[in-house]
Tab-separated table of C-alpha atoms and ligand atoms in Angstrom:
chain	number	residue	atom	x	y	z
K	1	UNK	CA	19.533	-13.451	11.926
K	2	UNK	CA	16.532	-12.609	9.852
K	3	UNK	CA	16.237	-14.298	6.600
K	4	UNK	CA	14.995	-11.793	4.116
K	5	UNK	CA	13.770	-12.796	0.698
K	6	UNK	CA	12.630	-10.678	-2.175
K	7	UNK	CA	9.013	-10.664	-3.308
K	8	UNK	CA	7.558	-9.090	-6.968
K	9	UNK	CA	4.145	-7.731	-5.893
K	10	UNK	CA	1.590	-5.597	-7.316
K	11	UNK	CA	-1.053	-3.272	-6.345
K	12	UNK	CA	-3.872	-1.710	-8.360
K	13	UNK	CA	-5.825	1.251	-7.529
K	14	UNK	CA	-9.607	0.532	-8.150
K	15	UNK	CA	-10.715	3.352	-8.547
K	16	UNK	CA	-9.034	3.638	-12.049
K	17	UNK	CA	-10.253	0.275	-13.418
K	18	UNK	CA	-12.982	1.087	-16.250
K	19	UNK	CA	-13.297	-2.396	-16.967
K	20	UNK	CA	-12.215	-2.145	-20.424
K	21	UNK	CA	-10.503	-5.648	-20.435
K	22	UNK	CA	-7.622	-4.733	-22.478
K	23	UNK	CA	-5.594	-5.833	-19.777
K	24	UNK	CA	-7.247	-9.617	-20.128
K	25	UNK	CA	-7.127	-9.214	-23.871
K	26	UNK	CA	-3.812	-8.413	-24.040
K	27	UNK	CA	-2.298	-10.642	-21.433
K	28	UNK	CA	-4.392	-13.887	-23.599
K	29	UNK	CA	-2.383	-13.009	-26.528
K	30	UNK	CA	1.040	-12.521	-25.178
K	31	UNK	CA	0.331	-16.067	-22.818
K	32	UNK	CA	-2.897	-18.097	-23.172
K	33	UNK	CA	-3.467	-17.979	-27.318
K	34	UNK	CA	-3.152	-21.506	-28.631
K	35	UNK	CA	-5.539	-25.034	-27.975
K	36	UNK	CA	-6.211	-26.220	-24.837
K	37	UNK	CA	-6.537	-22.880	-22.834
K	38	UNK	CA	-9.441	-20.827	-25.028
K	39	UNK	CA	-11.417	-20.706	-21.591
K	40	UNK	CA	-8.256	-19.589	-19.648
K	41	UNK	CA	-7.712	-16.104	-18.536
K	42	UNK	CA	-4.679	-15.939	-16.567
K	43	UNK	CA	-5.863	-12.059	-16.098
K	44	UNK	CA	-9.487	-11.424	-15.898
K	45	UNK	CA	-11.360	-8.587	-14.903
K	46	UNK	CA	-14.435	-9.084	-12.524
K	47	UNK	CA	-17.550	-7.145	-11.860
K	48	UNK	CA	-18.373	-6.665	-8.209
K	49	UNK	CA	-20.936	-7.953	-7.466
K	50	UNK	CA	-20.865	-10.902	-9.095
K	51	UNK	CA	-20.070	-14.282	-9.119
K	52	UNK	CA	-16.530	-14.054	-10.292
K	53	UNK	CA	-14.582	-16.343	-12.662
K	54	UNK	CA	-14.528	-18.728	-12.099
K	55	UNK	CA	-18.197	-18.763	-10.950
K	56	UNK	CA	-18.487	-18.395	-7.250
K	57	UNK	CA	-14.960	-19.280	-6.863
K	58	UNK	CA	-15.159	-16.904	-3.447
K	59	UNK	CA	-17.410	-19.691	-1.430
K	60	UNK	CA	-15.039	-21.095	0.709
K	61	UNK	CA	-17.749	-23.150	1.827
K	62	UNK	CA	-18.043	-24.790	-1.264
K	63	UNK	CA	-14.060	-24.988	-2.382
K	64	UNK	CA	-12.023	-25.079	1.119
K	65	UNK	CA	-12.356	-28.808	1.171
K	66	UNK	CA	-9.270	-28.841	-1.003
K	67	UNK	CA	-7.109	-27.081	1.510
K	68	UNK	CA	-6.455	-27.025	4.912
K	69	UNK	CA	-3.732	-25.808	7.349
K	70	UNK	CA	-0.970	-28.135	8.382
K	71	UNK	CA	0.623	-27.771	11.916
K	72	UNK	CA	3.382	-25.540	10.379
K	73	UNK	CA	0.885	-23.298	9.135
K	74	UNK	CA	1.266	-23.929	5.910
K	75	UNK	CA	-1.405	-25.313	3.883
K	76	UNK	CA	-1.858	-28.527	2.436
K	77	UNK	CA	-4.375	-30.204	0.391
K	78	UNK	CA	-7.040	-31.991	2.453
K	79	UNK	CA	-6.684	-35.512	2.299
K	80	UNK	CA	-8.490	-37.085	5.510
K	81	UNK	CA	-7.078	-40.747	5.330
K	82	UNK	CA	-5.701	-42.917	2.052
K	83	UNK	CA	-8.568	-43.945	0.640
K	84	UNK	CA	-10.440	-40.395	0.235
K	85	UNK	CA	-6.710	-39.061	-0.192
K	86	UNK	CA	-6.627	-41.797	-3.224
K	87	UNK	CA	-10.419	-40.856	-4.688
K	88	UNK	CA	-9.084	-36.966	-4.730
K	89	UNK	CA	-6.779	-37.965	-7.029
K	90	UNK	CA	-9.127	-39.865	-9.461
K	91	UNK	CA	-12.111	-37.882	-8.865
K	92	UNK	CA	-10.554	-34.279	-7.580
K	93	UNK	CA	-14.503	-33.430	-6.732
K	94	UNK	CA	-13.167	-29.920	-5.781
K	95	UNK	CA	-11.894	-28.613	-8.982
K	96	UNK	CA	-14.604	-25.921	-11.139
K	97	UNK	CA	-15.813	-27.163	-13.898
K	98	UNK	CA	-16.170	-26.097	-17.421
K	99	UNK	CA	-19.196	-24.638	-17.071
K	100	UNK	CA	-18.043	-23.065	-13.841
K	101	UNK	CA	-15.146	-20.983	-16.207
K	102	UNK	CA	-17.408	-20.731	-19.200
K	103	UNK	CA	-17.500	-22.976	-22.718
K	104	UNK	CA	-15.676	-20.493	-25.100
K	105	UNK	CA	-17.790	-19.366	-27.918
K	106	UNK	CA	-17.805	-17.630	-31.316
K	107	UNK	CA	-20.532	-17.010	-33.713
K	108	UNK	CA	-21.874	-18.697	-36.683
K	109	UNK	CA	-20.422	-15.663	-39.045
K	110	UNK	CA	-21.351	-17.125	-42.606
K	111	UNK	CA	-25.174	-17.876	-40.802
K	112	UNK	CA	-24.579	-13.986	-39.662
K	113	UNK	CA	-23.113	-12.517	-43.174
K	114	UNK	CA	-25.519	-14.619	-45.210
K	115	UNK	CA	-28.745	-14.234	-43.514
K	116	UNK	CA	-31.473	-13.078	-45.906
K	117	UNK	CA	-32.606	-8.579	-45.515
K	118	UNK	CA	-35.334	-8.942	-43.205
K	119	UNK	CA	-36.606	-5.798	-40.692
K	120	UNK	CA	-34.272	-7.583	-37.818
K	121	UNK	CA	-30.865	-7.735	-36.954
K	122	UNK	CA	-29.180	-11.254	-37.876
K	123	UNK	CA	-29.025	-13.319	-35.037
K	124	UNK	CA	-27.257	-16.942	-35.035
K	125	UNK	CA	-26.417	-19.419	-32.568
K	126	UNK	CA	-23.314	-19.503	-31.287
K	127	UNK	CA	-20.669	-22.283	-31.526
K	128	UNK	CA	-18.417	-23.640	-29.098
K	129	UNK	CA	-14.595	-23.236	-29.710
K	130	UNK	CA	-13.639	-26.401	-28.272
K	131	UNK	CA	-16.767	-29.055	-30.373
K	132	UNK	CA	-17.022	-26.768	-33.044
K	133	UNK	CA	-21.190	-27.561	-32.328
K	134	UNK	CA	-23.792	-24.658	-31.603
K	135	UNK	CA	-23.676	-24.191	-28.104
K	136	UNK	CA	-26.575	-23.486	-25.581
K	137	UNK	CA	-24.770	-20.550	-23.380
K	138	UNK	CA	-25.627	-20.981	-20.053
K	139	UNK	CA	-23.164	-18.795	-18.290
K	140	UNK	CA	-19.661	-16.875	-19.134
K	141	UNK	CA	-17.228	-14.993	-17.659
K	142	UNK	CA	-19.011	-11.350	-17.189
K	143	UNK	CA	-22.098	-12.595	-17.548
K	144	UNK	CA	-23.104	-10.960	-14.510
K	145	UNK	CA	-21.811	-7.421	-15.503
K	146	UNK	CA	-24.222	-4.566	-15.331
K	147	UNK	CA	-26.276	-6.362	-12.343
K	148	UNK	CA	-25.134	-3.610	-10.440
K	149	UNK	CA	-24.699	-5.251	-6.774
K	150	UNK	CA	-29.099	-5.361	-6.102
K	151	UNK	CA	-29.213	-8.837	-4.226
K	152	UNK	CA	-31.965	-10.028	-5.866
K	153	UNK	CA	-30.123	-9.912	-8.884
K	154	UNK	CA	-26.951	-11.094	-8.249
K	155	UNK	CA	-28.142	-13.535	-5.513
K	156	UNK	CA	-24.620	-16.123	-6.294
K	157	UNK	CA	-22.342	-13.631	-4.911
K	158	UNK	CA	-21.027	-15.682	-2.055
K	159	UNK	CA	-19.931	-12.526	-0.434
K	160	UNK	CA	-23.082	-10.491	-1.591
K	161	UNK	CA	-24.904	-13.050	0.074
K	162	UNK	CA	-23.174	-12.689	3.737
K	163	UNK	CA	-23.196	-9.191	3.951
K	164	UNK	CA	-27.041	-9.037	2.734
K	165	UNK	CA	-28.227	-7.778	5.708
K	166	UNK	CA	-26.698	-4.416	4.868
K	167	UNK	CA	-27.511	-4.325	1.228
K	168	UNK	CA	-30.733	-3.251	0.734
K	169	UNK	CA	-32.101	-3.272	-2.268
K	170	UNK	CA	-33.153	0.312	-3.423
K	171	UNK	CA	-31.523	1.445	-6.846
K	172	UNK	CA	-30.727	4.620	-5.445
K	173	UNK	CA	-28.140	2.335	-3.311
K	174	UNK	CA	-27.390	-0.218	-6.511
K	175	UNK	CA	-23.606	0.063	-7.085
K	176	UNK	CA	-20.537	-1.737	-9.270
K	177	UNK	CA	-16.614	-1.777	-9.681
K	178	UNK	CA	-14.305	-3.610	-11.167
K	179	UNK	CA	-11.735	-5.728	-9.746
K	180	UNK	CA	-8.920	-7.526	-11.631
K	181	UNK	CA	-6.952	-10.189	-10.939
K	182	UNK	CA	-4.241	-12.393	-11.358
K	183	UNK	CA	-2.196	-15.002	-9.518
K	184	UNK	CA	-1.235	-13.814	-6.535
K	185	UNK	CA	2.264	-14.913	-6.028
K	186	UNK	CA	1.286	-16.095	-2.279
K	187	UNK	CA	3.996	-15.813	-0.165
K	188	UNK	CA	2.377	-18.889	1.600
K	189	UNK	CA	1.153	-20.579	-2.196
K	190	UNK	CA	-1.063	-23.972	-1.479
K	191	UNK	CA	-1.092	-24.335	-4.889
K	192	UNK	CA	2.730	-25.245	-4.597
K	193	UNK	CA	2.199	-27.166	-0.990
K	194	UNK	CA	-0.734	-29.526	-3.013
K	195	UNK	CA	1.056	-30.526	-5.827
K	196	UNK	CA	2.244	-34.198	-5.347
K	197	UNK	CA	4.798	-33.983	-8.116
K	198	UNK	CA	7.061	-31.288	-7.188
K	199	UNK	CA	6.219	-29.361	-9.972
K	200	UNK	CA	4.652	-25.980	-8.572
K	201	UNK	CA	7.624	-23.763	-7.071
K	202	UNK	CA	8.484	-20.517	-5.601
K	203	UNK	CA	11.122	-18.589	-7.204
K	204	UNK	CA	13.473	-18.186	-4.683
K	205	UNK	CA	14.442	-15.068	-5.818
K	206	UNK	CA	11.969	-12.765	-6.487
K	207	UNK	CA	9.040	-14.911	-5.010
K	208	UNK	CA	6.681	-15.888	-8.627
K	209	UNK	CA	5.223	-19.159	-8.555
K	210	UNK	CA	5.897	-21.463	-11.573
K	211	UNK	CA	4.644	-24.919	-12.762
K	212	UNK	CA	7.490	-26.980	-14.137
K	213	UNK	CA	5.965	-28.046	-17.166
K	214	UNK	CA	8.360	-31.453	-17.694
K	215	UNK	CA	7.583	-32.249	-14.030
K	216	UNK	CA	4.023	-31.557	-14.189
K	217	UNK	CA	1.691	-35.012	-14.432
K	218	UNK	CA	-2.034	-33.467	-14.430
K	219	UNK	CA	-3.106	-34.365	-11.038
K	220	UNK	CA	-4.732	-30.921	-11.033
K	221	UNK	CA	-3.999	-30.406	-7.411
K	222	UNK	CA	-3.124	-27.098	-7.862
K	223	UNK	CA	-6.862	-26.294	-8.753
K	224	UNK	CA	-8.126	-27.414	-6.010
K	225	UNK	CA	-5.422	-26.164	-3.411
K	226	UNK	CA	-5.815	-22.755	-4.993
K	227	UNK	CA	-8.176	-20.603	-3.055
K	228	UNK	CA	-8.317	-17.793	-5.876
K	229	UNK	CA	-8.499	-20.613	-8.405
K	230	UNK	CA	-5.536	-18.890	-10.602
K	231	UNK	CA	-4.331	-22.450	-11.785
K	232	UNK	CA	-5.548	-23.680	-14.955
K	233	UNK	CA	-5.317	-27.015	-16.805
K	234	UNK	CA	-4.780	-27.355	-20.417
K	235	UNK	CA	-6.542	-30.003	-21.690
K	236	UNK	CA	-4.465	-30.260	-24.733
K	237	UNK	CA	-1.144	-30.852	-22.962
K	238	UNK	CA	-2.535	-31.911	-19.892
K	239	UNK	CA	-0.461	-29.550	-17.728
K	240	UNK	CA	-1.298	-27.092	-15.504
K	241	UNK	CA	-0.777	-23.698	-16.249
K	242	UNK	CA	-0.832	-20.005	-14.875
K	243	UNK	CA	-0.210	-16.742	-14.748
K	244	UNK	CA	3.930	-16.333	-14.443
K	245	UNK	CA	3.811	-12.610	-13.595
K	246	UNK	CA	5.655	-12.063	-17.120
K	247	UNK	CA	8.897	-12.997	-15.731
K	248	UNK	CA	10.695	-13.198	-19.203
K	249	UNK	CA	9.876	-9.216	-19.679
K	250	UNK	CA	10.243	-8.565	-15.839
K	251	UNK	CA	13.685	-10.296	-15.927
K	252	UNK	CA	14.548	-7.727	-18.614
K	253	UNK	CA	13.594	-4.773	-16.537
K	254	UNK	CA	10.077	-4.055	-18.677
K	255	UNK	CA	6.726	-4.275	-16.907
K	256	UNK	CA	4.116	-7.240	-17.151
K	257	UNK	CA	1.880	-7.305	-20.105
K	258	UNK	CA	-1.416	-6.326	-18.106
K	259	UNK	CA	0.441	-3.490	-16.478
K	260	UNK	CA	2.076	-1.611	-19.519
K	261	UNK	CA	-0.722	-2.001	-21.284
K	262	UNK	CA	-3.494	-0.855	-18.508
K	263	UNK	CA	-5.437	1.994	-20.074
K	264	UNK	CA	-6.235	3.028	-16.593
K	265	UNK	CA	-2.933	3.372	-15.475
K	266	UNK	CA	-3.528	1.303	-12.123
K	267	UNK	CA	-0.891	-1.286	-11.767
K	268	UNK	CA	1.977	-0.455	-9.640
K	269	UNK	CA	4.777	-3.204	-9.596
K	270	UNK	CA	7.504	-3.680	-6.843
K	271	UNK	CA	9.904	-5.399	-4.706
K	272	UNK	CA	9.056	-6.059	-1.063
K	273	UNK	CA	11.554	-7.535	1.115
K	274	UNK	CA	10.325	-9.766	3.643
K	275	UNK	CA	10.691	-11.950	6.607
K	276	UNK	CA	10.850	-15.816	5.095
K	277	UNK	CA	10.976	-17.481	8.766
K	278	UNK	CA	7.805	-15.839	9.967
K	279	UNK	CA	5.447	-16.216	6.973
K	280	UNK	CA	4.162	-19.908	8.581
K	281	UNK	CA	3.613	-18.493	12.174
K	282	UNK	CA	1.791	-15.232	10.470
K	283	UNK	CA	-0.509	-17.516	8.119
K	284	UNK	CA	-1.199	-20.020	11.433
K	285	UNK	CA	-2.876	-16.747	13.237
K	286	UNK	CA	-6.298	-18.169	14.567
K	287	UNK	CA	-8.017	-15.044	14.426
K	288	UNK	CA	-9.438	-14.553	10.771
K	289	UNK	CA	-9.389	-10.769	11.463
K	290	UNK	CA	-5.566	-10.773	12.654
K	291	UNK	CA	-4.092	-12.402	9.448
K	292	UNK	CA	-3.791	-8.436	7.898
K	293	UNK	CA	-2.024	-7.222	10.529
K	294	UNK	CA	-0.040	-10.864	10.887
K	295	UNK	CA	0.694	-10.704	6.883
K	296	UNK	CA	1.931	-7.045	7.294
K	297	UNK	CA	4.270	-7.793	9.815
K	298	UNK	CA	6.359	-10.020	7.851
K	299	UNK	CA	6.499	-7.575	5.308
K	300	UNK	CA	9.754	-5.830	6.465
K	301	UNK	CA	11.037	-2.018	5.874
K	302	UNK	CA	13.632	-1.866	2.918
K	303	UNK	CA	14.657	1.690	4.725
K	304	UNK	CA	15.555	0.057	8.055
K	305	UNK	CA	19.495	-0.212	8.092
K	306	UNK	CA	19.374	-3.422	10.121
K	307	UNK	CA	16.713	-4.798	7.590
K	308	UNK	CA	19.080	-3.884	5.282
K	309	UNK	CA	22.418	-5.236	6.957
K	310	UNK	CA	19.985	-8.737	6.890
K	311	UNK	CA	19.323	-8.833	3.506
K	312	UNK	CA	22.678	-8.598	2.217
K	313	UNK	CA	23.635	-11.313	4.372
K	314	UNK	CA	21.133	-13.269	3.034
K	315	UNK	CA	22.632	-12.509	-0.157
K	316	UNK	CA	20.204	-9.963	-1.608
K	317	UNK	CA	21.790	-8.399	-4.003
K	318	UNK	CA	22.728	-4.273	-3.973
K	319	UNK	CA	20.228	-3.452	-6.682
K	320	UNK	CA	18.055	-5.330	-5.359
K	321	UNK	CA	17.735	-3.515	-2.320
K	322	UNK	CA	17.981	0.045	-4.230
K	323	UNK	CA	14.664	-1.558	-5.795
K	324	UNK	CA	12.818	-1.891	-3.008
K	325	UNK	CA	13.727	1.506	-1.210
K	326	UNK	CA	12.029	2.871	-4.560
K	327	UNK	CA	8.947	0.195	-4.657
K	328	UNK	CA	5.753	2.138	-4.815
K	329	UNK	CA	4.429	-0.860	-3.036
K	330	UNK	CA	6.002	-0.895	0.505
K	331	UNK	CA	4.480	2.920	0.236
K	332	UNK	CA	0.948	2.014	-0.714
K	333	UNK	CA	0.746	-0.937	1.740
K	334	UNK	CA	2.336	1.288	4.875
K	335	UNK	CA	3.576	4.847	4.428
K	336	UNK	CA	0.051	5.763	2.155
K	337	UNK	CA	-1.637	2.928	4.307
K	338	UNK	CA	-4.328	2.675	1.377
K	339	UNK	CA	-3.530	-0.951	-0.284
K	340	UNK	CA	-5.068	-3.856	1.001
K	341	UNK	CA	-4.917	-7.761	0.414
K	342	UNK	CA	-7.424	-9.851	-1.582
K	343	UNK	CA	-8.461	-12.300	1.040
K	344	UNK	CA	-6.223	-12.256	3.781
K	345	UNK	CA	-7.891	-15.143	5.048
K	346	UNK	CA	-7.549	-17.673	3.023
K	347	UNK	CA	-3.902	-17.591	4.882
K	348	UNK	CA	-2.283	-17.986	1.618
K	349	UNK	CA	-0.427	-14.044	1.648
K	350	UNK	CA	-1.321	-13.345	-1.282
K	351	UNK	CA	1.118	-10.396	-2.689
K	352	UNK	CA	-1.629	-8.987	-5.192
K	353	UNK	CA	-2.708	-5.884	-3.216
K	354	UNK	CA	-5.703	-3.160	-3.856
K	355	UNK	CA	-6.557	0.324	-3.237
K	356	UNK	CA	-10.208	0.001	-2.782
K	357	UNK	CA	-12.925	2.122	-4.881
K	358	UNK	CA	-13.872	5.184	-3.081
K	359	UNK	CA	-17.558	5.674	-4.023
K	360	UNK	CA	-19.569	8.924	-3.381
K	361	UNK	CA	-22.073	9.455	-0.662
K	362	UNK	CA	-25.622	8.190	-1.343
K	363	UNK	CA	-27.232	11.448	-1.215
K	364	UNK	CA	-30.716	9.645	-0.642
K	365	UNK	CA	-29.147	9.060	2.980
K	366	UNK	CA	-27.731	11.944	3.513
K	367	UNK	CA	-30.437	14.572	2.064
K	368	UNK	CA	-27.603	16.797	1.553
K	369	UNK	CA	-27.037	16.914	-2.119
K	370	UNK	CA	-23.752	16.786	-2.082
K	371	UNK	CA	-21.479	14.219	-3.634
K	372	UNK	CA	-18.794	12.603	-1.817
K	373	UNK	CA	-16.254	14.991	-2.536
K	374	UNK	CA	-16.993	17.358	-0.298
K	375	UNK	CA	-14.879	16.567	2.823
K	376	UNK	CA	-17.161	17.510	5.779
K	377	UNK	CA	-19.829	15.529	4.264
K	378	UNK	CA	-17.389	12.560	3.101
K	379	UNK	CA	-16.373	12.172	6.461
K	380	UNK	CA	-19.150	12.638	8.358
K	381	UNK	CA	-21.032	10.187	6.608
K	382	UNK	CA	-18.525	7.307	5.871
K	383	UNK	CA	-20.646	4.784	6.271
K	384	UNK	CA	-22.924	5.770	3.723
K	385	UNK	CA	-21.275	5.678	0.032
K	386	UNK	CA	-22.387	3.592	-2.056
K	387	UNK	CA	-20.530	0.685	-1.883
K	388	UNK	CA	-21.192	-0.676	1.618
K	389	UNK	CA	-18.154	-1.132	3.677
K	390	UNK	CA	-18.779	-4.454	5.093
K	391	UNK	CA	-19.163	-5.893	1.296
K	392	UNK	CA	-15.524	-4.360	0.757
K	393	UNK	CA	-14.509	-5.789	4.059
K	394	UNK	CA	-15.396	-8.960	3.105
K	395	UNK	CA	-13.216	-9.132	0.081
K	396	UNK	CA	-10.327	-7.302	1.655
K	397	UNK	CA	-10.085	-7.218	5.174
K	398	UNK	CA	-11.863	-11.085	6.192
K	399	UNK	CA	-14.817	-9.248	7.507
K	400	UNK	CA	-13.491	-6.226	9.600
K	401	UNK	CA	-14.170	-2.817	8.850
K	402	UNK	CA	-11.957	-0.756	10.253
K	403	UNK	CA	-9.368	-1.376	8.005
K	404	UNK	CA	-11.787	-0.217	4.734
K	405	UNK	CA	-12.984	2.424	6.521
K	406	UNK	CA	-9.531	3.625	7.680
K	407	UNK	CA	-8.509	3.388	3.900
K	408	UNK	CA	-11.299	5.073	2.634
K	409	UNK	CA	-10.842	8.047	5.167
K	410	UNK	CA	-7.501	8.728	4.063
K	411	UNK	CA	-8.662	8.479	0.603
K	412	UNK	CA	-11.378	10.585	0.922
K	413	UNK	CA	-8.869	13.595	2.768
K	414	UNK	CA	-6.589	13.192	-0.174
K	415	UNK	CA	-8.912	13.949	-3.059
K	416	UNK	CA	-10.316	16.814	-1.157
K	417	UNK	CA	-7.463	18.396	-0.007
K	418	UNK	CA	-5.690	18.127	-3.491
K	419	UNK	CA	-8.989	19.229	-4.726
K	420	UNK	CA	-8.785	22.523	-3.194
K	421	UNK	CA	-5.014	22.587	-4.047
K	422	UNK	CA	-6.013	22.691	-7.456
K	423	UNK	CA	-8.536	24.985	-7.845
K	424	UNK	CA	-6.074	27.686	-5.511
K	425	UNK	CA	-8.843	27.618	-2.881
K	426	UNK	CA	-7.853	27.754	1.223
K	427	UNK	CA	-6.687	24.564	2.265
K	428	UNK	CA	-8.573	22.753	5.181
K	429	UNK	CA	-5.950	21.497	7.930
K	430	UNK	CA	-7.776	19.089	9.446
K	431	UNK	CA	-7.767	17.421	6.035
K	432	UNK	CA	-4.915	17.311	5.899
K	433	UNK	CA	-4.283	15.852	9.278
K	434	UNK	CA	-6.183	13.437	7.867
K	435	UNK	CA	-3.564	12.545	5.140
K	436	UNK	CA	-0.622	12.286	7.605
C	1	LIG	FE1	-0.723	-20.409	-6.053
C	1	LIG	FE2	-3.228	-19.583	-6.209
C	1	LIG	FE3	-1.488	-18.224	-4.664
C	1	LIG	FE4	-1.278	-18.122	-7.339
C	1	LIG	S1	-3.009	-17.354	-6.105
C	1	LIG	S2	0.409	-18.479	-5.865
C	1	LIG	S3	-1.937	-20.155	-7.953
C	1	LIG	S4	-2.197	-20.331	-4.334
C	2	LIG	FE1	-9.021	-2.128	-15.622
C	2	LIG	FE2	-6.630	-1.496	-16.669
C	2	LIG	FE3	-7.655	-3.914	-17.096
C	2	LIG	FE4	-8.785	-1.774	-18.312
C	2	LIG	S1	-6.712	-2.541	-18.654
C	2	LIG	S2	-9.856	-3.469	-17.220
C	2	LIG	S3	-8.500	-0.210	-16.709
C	2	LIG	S4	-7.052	-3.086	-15.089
């Protein structure tokens, strides 16, 4: 019999995100406001491209020392004989460090109130939150916003940097987004396979992944067996910390803090059901570009009667079930077929999905002068908006572009057709066909 388990996941729609951070802002007070986490963001919002937060935490090269897959496919941190396995845990080389988050900062505000008229704006130096000293900034969360995706730029953008070949760098061509993030509730979490205490765990029930905070001894494991780097230590308490995906409001039936208080709307939060037995064969797929298709597949259909008949036998419980027949995210993933996974391959499943940003043609390309709303042009000339495919295929689909392109297709049908819709004008079939 198949033994279904229940999974909280989310997907945001990109192409919503302003990047107004009130979803970071808001999620710091309810969670990460008090000493020993002032650098922490359990939510933060990145700009793309850029180096990410923390910096460069995308260059597997750098970071996948930490990790590695076991013969069960499921990952473990790398420990390559006692004695380096023994200098991890003293040294942990692999974590980021300060500077790689950012030293939080404030500014000198009597230096700034007090400073004498003169023709210029008041400038003072800021001071670090932690020493309390002026601090020399050398980099920050966001520090990269505005750069606007023009390589030679933004030229620490691990995934920038592999897909260079197609970014060119004309400013007609220069493009951003925003993409936030939080933990990502793996179905497959290393975070919770590297921890040598026991202390990171899986909620059996509805799948979020919480650090025992009595059981918890420091080793900072976590942070290194995290791919997405979404553990954090407090160096107050010295326990490791992260995001908990709100479960004291989910619990009560209200939405996380970053979703109800999105000003972009973009957060959709549901159950999936899916297949527990399968998620170590699915993450052990060799082929990098398989592991969407393998981490689908475990995802199982909460309208499918003998799915159904499973997970009550496996003691899911009725509402439970009603819940995920009315997830929007079992929808978005495979009926809408326009949410994808951050990462697939770093085999961890993460259950944090996206509808990628659906930029408009680059006209200079095209010499049409349309935009990319108009259909016959959108379509005709995928390959040409203005965020390159194979940069959003790197972060989404472990290199392959079908899967972006496929998504952006559908997207692109859908605002056209309900375009027209709107303003009463003929509706194009094929368009629609498009939709499905
Ligand atoms: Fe663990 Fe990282 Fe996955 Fe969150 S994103 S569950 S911290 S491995
Ligand atoms: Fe984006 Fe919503 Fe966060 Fe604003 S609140 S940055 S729109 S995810």
């Amino acid at each position: 019999m198949t033994r279904v388990m229940a999974q909280l996941a989310m997907v945001m729609n990109l192409d919503k995100c302003i990047g107004c951070h009130t979803c970071s802002v808001t999620c710091k007070q309810a969670w990460t406001n008090r000493a020993g986490m002032e650098y922490v963001w359990f939510n933060n919002v990145e700009t793309r491209p850029g180096q990410g937060y923390p910096r460069t935490y995308q260059d597997q090269e750098k970071w996948k020392g930490g990790w590695e897959l076991g013969r069960n496919g499921r990952l473990r941190l790398k420990a390559g004989g006692r004695l380096r396995k023994l200098l991890t845990i003293f040294a942990n080389p692999l974590m980021p460090s300060i500077n790689d988050y950012y030293e939080p900062w404030t500014y000198d505000y009597d230096r700034l109130f007090s400073a004498p008229v003169s023709e210029d704006t008041p400038v003072a130096r800021p001071r670090s939150l932690i020493t309390g000293e002026p601090t020399k900034i050398r980099w920050s969360a966001n520090w990269d916003d505005n750069l606007a995706g023009a390589p030679e730029l933004a030229p620490a953008d691990p995934v920038l940097r592999k897909v260079s070949g197609e970014v060119k760098l004309e400013f007609e061509r220069a493009f951003m987004f925003y993409l936030p993030r939080i933990c990502e509730h793996c179905l497959n979490p290393s975070c919770v396979a590297s921890c040598p205490s026991g202390a990171m765990y899986k909620r059996s029930e509805d799948g979020i992944v919480l650090v025992d905070q009595d059981r918890c001894r420091g080793w900072r494991m976590c942070v290194t067996g995290c791919p997405y780097k979404k553990v954090y230590f407090n160096h107050r308490t010295g326990k490791a910390e992260k995001c908990t995906f709100c479960y004291p409001r989910v619990e009560v039936g209200i939405p996380t803090v970053c979703a109800e208080t999105c000003v972009g709307r973009l957060r959709y939060i549901g159950l999936i059901l899916y297949d527990a037995d399968r998620v170590a064969e699915a993450a052990a797929v060799k082929d990098e570009k398989a592991l969407l298709e393998a981490q689908k597949s475990v995802m199982l259909d909460p309208h499918d009667p003998e799915v159904i008949a499973a997970a009550r036998e496996s003691g899911i419980p009725e509402d439970w079930l009603e819940a995920a027949k009315r997830s929007p995210i079992h929808k978005l993933i495979f009926e809408y077929g326009v949410a994808l996974p951050l990462h697939p391959e770093y085999r961890t499943m993460p259950m944090v999905w996206y509808i990628p940003p659906l930029s408009p043609v680059v006209d200079v390309l095209t010499n049409t002068g349309h935009d990319g709303e108009k259909a016959g042009n959108l379509f005709g000339a995928i390959d040409a908006l203005r965020i390159p495919i194979g940069y959003l295929a790197e972060i989404f689909s472990a290199g392959d572009p079908e899967p972006v392109r496929a998504v952006l297709r559908r997207l692109a049908a859908m605002r056209s057709y309900m375009r027209d819709v709107n303003l009463g004008r003929e509706r194009d079939e094929s368009i629609a066909a498009e939709v499905g």
